[in-house]
Coordinates of C-alpha atoms in Angstrom, one line a residue:
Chain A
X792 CA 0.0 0.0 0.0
X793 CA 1.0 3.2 -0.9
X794 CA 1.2 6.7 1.3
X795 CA 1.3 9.8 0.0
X796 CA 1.5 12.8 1.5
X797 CA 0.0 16.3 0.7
X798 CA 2.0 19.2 2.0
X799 CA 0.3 22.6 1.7
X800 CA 1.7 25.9 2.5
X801 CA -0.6 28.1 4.8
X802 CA -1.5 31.4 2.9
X803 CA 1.7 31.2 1.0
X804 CA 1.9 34.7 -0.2
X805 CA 1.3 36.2 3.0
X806 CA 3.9 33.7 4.6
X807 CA 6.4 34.9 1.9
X808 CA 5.7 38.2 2.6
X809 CA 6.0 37.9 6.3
X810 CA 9.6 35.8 5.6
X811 CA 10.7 39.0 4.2
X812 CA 9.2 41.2 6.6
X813 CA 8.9 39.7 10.2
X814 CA 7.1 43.0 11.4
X815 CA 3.9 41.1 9.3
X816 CA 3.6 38.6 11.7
X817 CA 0.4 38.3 13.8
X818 CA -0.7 41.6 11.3
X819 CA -3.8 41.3 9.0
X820 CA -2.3 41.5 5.7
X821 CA -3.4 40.9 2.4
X822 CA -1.8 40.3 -1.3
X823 CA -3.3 41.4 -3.9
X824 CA -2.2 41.2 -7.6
X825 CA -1.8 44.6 -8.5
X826 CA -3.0 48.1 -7.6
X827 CA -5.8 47.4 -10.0
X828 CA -5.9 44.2 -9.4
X829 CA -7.9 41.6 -6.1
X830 CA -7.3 40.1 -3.2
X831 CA -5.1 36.7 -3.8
X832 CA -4.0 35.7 -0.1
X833 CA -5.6 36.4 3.1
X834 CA -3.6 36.1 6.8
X835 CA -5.2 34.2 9.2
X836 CA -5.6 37.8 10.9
X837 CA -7.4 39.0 7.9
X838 CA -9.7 36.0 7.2
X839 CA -11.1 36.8 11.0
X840 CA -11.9 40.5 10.0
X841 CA -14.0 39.0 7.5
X842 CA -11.7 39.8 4.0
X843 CA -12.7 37.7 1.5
X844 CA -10.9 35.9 -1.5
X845 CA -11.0 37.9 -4.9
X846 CA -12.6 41.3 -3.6
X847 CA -11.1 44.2 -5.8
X848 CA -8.6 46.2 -3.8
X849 CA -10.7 49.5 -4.2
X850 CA -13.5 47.9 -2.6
X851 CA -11.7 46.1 0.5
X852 CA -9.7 49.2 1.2
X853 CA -13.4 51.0 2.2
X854 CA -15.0 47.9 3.8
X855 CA -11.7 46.7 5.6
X856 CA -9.3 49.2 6.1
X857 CA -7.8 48.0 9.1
X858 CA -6.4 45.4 7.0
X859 CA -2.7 45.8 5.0
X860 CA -2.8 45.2 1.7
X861 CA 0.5 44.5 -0.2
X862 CA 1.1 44.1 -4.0
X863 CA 2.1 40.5 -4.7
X864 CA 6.1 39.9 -6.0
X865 CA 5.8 36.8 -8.1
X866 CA 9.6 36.3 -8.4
X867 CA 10.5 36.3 -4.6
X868 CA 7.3 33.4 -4.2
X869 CA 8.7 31.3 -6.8
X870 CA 12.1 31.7 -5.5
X871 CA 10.6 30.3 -1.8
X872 CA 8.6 28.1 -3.4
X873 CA 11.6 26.0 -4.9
X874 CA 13.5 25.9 -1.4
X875 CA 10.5 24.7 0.6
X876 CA 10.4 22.1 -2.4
X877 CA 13.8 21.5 -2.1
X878 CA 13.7 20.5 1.3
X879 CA 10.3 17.9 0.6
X880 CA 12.7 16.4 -1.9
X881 CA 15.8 15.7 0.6
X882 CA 13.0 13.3 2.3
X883 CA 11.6 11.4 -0.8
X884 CA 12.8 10.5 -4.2
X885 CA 9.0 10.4 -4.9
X886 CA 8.1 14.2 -4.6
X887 CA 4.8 15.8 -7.4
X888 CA 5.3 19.8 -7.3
X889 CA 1.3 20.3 -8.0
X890 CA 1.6 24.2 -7.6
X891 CA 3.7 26.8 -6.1
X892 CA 2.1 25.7 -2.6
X893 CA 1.2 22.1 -2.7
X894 CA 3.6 19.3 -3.4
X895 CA 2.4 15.4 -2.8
X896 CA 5.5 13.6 -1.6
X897 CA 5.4 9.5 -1.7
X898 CA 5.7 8.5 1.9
X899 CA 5.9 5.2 1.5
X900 CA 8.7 3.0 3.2
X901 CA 9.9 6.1 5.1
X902 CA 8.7 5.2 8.5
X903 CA 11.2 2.4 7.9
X904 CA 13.8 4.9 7.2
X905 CA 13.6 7.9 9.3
X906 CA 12.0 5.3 12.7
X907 CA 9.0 7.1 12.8
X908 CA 5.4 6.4 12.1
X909 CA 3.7 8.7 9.6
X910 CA 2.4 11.6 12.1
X911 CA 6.1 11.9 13.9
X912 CA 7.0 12.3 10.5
X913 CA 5.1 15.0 9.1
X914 CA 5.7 16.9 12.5
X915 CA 9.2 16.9 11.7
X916 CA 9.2 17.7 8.2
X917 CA 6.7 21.0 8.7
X918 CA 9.4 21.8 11.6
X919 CA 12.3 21.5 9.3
X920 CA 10.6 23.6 6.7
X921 CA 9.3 26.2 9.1
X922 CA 12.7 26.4 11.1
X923 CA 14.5 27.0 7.1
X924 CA 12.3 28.9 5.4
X925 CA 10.0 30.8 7.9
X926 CA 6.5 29.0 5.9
X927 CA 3.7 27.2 8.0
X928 CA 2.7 24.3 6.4
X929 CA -0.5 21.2 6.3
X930 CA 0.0 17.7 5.9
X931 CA -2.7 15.8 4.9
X932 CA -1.5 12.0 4.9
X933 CA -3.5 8.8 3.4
X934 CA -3.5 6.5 0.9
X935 CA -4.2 8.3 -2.1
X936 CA -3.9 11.5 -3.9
X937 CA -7.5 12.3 -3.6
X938 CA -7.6 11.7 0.4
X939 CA -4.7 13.2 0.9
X940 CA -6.3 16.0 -0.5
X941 CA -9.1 16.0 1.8
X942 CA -6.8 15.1 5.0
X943 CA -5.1 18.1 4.1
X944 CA -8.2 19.8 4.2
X945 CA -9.1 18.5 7.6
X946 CA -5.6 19.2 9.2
X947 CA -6.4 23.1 8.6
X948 CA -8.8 22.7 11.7
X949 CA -6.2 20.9 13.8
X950 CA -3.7 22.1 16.5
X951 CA -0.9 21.0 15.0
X952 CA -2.2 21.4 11.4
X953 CA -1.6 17.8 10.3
X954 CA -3.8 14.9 9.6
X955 CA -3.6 11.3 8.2
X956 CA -6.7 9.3 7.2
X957 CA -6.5 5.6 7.2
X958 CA -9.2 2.9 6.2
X959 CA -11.4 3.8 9.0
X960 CA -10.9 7.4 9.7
X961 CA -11.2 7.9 6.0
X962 CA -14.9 6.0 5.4
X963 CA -15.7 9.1 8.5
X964 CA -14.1 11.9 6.5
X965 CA -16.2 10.9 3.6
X966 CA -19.5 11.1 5.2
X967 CA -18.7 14.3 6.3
X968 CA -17.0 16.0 3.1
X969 CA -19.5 17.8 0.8
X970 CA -19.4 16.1 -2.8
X971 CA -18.2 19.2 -4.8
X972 CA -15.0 19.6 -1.7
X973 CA -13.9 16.6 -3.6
X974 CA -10.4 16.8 -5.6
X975 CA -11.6 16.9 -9.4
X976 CA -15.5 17.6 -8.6
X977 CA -16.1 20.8 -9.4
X978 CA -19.5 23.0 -9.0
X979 CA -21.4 21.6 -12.1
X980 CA -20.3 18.6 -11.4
X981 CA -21.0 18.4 -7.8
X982 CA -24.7 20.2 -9.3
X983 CA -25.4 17.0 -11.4
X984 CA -24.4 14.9 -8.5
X985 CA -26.7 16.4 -6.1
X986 CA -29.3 15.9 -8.7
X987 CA -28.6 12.2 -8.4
X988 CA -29.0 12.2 -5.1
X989 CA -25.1 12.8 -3.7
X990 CA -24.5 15.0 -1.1
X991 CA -21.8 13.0 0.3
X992 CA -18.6 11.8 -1.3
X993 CA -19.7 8.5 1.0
X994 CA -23.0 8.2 -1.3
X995 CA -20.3 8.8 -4.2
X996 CA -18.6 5.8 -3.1
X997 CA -21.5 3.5 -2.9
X998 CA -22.9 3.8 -6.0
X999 CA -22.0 0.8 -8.8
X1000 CA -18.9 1.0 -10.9
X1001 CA -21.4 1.0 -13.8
X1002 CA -23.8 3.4 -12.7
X1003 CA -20.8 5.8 -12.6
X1004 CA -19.2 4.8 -15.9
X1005 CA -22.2 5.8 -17.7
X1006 CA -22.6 8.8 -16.4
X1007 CA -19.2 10.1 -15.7
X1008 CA -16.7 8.1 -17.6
X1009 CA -13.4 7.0 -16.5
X1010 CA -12.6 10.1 -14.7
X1011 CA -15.5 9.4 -12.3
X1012 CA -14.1 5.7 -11.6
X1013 CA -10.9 7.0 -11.2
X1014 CA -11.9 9.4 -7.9
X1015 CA -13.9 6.6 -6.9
X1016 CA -11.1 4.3 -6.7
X1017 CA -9.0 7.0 -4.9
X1018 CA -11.5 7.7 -2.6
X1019 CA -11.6 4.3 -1.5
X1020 CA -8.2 4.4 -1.1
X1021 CA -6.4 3.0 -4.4
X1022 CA -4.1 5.0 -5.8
X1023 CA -4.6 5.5 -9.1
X1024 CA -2.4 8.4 -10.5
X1025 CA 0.9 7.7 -9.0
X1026 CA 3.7 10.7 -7.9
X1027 CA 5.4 11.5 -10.4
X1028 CA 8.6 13.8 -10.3
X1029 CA 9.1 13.7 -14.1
X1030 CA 8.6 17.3 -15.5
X1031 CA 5.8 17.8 -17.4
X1032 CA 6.2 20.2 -20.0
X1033 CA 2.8 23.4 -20.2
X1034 CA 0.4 23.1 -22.3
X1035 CA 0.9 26.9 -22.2
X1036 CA 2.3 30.0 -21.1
X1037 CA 1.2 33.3 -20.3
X1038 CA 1.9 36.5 -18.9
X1039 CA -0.5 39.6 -18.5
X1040 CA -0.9 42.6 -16.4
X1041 CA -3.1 45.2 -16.1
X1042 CA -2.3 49.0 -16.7
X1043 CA -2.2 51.4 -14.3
X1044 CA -3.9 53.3 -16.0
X1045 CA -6.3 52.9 -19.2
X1046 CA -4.9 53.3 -22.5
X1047 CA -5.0 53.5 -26.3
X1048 CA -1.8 54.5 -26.9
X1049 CA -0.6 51.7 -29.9
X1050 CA 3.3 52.2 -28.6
X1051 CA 2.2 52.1 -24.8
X1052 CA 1.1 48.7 -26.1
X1053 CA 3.5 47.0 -27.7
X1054 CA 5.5 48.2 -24.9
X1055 CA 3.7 46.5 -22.2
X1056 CA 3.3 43.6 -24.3
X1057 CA 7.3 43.1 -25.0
X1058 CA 7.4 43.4 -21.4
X1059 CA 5.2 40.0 -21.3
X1060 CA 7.2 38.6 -24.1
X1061 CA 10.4 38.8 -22.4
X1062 CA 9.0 37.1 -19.4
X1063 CA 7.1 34.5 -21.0
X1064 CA 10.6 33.6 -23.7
X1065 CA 12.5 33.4 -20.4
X1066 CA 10.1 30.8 -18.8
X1067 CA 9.6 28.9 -22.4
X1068 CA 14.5 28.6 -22.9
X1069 CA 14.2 27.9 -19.0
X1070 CA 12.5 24.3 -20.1
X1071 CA 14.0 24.0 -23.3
X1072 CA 11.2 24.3 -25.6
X1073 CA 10.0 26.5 -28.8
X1074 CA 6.3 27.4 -29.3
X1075 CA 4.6 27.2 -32.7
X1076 CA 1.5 29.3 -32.0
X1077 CA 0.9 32.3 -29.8
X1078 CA -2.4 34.3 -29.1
X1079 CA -2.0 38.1 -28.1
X1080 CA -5.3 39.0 -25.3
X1081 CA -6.7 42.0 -24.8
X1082 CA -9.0 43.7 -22.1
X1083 CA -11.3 46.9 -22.6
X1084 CA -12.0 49.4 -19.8
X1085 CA -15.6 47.7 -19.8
X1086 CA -14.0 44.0 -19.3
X1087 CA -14.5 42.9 -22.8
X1088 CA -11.6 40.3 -23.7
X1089 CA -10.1 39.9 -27.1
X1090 CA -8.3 37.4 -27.9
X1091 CA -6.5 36.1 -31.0
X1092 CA -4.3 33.3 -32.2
X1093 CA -1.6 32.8 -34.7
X1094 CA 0.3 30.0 -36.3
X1095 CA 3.8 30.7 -36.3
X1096 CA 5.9 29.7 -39.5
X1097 CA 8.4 27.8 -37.5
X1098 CA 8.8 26.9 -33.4
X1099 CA 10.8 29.7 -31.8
X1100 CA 11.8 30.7 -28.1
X1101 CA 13.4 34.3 -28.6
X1102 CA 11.8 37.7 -28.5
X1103 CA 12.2 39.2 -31.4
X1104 CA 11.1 36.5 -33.4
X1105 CA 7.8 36.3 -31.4
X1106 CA 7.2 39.9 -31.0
X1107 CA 7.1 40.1 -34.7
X1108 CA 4.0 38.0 -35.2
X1109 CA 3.2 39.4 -31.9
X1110 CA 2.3 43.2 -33.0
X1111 CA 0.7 42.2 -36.4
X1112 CA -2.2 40.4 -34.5
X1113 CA -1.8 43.4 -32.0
X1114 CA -2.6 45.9 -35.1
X1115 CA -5.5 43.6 -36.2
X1116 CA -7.1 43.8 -33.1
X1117 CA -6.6 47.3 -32.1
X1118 CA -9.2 49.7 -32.5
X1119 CA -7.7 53.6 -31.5
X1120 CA -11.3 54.6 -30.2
X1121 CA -10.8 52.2 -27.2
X1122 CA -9.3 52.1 -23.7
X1123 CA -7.6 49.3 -22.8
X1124 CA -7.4 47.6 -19.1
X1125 CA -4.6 45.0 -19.8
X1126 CA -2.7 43.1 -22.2
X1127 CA -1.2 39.9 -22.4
X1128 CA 0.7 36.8 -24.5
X1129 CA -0.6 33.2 -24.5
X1130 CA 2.0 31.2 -25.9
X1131 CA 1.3 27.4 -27.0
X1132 CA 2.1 24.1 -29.1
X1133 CA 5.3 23.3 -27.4
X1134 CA 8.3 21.2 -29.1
X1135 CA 11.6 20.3 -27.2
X1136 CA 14.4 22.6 -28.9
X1137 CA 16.2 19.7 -29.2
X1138 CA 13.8 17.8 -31.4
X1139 CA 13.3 20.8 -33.7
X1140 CA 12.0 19.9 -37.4
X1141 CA 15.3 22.0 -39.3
X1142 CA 13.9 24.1 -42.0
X1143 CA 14.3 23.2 -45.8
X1144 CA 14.4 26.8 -46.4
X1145 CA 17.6 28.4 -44.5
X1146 CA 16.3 30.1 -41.6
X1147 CA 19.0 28.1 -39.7
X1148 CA 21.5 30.7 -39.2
X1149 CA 19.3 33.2 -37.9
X1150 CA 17.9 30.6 -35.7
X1151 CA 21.2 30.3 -34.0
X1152 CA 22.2 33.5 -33.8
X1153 CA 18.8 34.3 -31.7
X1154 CA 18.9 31.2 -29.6
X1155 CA 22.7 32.1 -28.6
X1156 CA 21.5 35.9 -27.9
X1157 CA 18.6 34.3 -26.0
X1158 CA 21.2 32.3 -23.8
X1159 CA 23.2 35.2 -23.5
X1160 CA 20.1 37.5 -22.0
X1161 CA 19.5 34.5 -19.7
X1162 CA 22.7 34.2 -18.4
X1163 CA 22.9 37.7 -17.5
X1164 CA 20.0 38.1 -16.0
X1165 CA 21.4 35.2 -13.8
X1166 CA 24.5 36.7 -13.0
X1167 CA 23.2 40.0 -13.0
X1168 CA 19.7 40.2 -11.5
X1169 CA 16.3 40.1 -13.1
X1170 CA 15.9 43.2 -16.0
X1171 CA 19.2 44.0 -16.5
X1172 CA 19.5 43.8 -20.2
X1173 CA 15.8 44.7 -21.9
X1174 CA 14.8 43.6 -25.1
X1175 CA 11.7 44.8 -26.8
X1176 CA 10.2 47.7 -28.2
X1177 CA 10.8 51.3 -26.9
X1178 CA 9.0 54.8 -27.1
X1179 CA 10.9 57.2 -25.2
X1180 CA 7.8 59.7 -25.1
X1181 CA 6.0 56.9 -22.6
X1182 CA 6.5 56.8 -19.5
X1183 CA 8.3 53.6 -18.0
X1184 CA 5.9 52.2 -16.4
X1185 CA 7.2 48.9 -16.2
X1186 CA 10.8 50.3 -16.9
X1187 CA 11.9 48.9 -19.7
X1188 CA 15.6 51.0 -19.9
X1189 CA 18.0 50.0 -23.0
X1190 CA 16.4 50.1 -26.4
X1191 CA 17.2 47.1 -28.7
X1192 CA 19.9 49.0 -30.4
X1193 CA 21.2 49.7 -27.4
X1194 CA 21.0 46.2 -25.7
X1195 CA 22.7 44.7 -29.3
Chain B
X768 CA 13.4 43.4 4.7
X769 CA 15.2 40.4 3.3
X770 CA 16.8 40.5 0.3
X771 CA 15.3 37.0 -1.9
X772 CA 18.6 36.5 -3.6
X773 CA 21.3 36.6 -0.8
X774 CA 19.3 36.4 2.2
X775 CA 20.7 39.9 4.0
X776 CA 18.9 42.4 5.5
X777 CA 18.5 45.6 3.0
X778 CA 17.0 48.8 3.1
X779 CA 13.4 49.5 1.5
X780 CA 11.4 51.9 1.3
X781 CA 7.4 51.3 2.6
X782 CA 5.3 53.5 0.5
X783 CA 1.6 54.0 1.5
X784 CA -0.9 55.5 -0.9
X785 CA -4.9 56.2 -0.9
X786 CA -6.9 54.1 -3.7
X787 CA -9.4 56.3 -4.6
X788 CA -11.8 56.5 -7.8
X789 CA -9.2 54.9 -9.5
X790 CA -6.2 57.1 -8.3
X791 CA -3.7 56.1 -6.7
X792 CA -2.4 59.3 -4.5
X793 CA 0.9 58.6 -2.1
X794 CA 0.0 59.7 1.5
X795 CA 3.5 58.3 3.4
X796 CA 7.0 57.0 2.7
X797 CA 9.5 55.9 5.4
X798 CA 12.3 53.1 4.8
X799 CA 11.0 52.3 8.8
X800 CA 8.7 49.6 8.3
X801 CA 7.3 50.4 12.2
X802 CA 6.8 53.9 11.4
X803 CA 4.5 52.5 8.0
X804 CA 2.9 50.9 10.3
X805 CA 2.5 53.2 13.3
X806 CA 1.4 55.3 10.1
X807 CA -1.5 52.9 8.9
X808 CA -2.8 52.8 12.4
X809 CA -3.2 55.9 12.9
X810 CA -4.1 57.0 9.4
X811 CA -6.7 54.1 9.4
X812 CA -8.1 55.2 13.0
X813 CA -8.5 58.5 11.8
X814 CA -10.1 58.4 8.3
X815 CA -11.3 55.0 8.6
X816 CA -10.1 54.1 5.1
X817 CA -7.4 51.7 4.6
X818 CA -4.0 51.8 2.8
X819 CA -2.0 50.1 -0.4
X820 CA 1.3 49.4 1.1
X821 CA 4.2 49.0 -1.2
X822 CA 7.3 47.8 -0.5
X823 CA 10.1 48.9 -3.0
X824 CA 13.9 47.1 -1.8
X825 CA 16.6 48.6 -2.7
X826 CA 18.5 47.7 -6.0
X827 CA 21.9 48.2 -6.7
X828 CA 22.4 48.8 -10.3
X829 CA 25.2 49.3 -12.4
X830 CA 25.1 52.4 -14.5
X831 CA 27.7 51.6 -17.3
X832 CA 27.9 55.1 -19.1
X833 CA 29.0 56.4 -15.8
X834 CA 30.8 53.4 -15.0
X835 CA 29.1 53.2 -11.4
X836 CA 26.6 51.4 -9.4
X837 CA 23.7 53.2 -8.2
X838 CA 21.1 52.4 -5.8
X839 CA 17.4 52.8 -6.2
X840 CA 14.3 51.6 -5.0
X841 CA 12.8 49.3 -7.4
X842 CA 9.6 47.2 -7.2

């Protein structure tokens, strides 16, 4: 039998913040995505005064001012994210990064290992990780991914904030968990169910194989089976590659300004190229999205002629849908770059028709920005397009001349 | 605060500004984060409106036309 482990950083951004800033702790704070943007993660502090999830900052600002609300800094959580995962993966060969907060690690054999039984265990893991890198975390321990899930979810009422279901504690966390808190039923899904007659993942469980094949397909048998306690989709610490990538911010303010623009959206360019050489991989399609003062979303995709990774080959595509779509007459919220269809750089289809110098010129300069950046710090050398009249909102400093 | 990349303590500078219809207007700026907060209490008692707190550490940067490093608060 398998165990598997759920480990779930409490309010992660808010943890990360407080890392950085110890004079947080014990504080209602709040991140939000932007100055335009919503609430993203609550303190414990601030769930108690009654801010909730996704709230615009304009409005929680009136209704909970009491409350500190800081923008959210992406590259810092990431950076924490990895050495919290870091520290999971000194403990198991077996560890599934699932998100910047949750990783399931493969517990199996360990007790055998380490000489302690599975709570003692978890205890001394979400010590270790809180004594190296300041984050409270949740352990939710059981047999499979799914009641892991739902252990983990139990633990967050607990004193020490750790839980592990077995066969019989499990059959009494099912009767109490709500069919749509389930790990893969959704809303409308958890709707239909109710219309069936489940309110209870426990009345899930009890209904024939058959009866749920029919309606809900193999997905349905598979959270069947891993709610009675077979694991079904094992750990797995192989890499998968995105099915996409994107990167979009709003404004500060609104705009129509066709070089404020393609500004802001080299900005995203450069960020999403530098995530796309991180994993090795070109992208053969890419869809530009844009938002309207009045929350209207555009969005339009393009074919590329051949896979690329570098920003001046996408950026080129990259303005001509922008010009498509752009209308003068309207003000713009935010702008961003969806890019997709992903290929290994290493099993690129050559070109019959020589593009192949080129190619190499721009994945060396790619390397190059990369390796700078590392050395340097992030935005050091800045690719894209400039307009000196606009103001740098994002900062983007050297001009491509300049940065050749 | 921290500095993310090396772990040391640096300087940074705790701006607080008003959201308002879309504005954002800066009310306070101290590189004391208890004085941004001493701030936010009382500037939240008084008006009873709350605060957007940024916190911009400082960045060393190399300026290569004058062939120095700078330092500036960056987001």
């Amino acid at each position: 039998m398998n165990y598997i482990a759920l480990i779930d950083c409490d309010s992660f951004f808010v943890s990360c913040e407080r890392k950085l800033n110890p004079e947080l702790k014990g504080l209602p704070v709040s991140v939000v995505s932007g100055e335009r943007g919503c609430i993203i993660s609550r303190s414990k502090e601030a769930k108690a005064i009654g801010v909730p999830m996704g709230i615009p900052l304009f409005q929680a600002v009136e209704k909970y001012p009491e409350c500190i609300y800081i923008p959210a800094n992406h590259y810092a959580y990431t950076k924490i994210s990895n050495s919290v995962m870091n520290i999971l993966k000194e403990f198991s060969p077996k560890v599934e990064v699932y998100s910047i907060d949750e990783a399931f690690v493969d517990f199996t054999g360990l007790t055998k290992l380490y000489k302690k039984n599975y709570y003692d265990l978890a205890f001394y893991i979400q010590q270790k990780i809180l004594n190296e890198t300041d984050i409270p975390v949740t352990i939710g321990i059981s047999t499979s991914k799914t009641l892991a899930k739902l252990a983990s979810d139990k633990a967050k009422n607990t004193k020490n904030r750790i839980s592990c279901a077995g066969k019989m504690t499990s059959q009494k966390l099912l009767k109490r968990t709500e069919i749509d808190e389930v790990w893969g039923i959704g809303h409308r899904l958890g709707l239909k169910l109710r219309g069936y007659g489940i309110k209870t993942a426990y009345d899930f469980i009890k209904r024939d194989n058959s009866w749920i094949q029919k309606r809900f397909g193999k997905n349905g048998l598979v959270t069947k089976s891993e709610l009675l306690g077979t694991m079904i989709s094992p750990i797995s610490n192989e890499i998968e590659l995105p099915k996409s990538i994107s990167d979009t911010k709003s404004f500060l303010e609104f705009s129509s300004d066709m070089n404020f623009l393609k500004n802001e959206l080299s900005i995203h360019i450069h960020n999403c190229c530098k995530r796309l050489r991180k994993i090795d991989c070109k992208c053969s399609e890419i869809g530009i999205l844009l938002k309207t003062k009045d929350f209207k979303t555009y969005y339009e995709k393009k074919e590329l002629d051949y896979p690329m990774n570098f920003e001046f080959d996408i950026s080129k595509p990259a303005f001509e849908i922008l010009e498509k779509m752009y209308n003068p007459q309207t003000l713009y919220r935010s702008i961003g770059i969806v890019l997709e269809k992903f290929n290994s750089a290493a099993e690129e289809q050559l070109q019959l028709f020589n593009r192949n110098g080129n190619n190499i010129q721009s994945e060396r300069l790619g390397k190059s920005l990369d390796k700078l950046e590392q050395k340097f710090g992030r935005n050091i050398v800045r690719t894209g397009f400039v307009n000196k009249n606009i103001p740098f909102k994002q900062g983007f400093l050297t001009s491509v001349q300049e940065t050749e | 605060m921290l500095d993310i990349d090396t772990g040391e303590q640096i300087t940074a500078l705790y701006k607080m500004s008003q959201i308002k219809g879309g504005k954002k207007i800066e009310k306070f700026s101290t590189t004391d984060i208890s004085r941004a907060l001493k701030f936010h209490k009382w500037y939240v008692n008084r008006y009873k409106e709350g605060l957007y707190t940024e916190i911009l550490p400082m960045k060393k940067v190399y300026n290569p036309k004058e062939k120095k490093i700078e330092y500036k608060w960056e987001l």
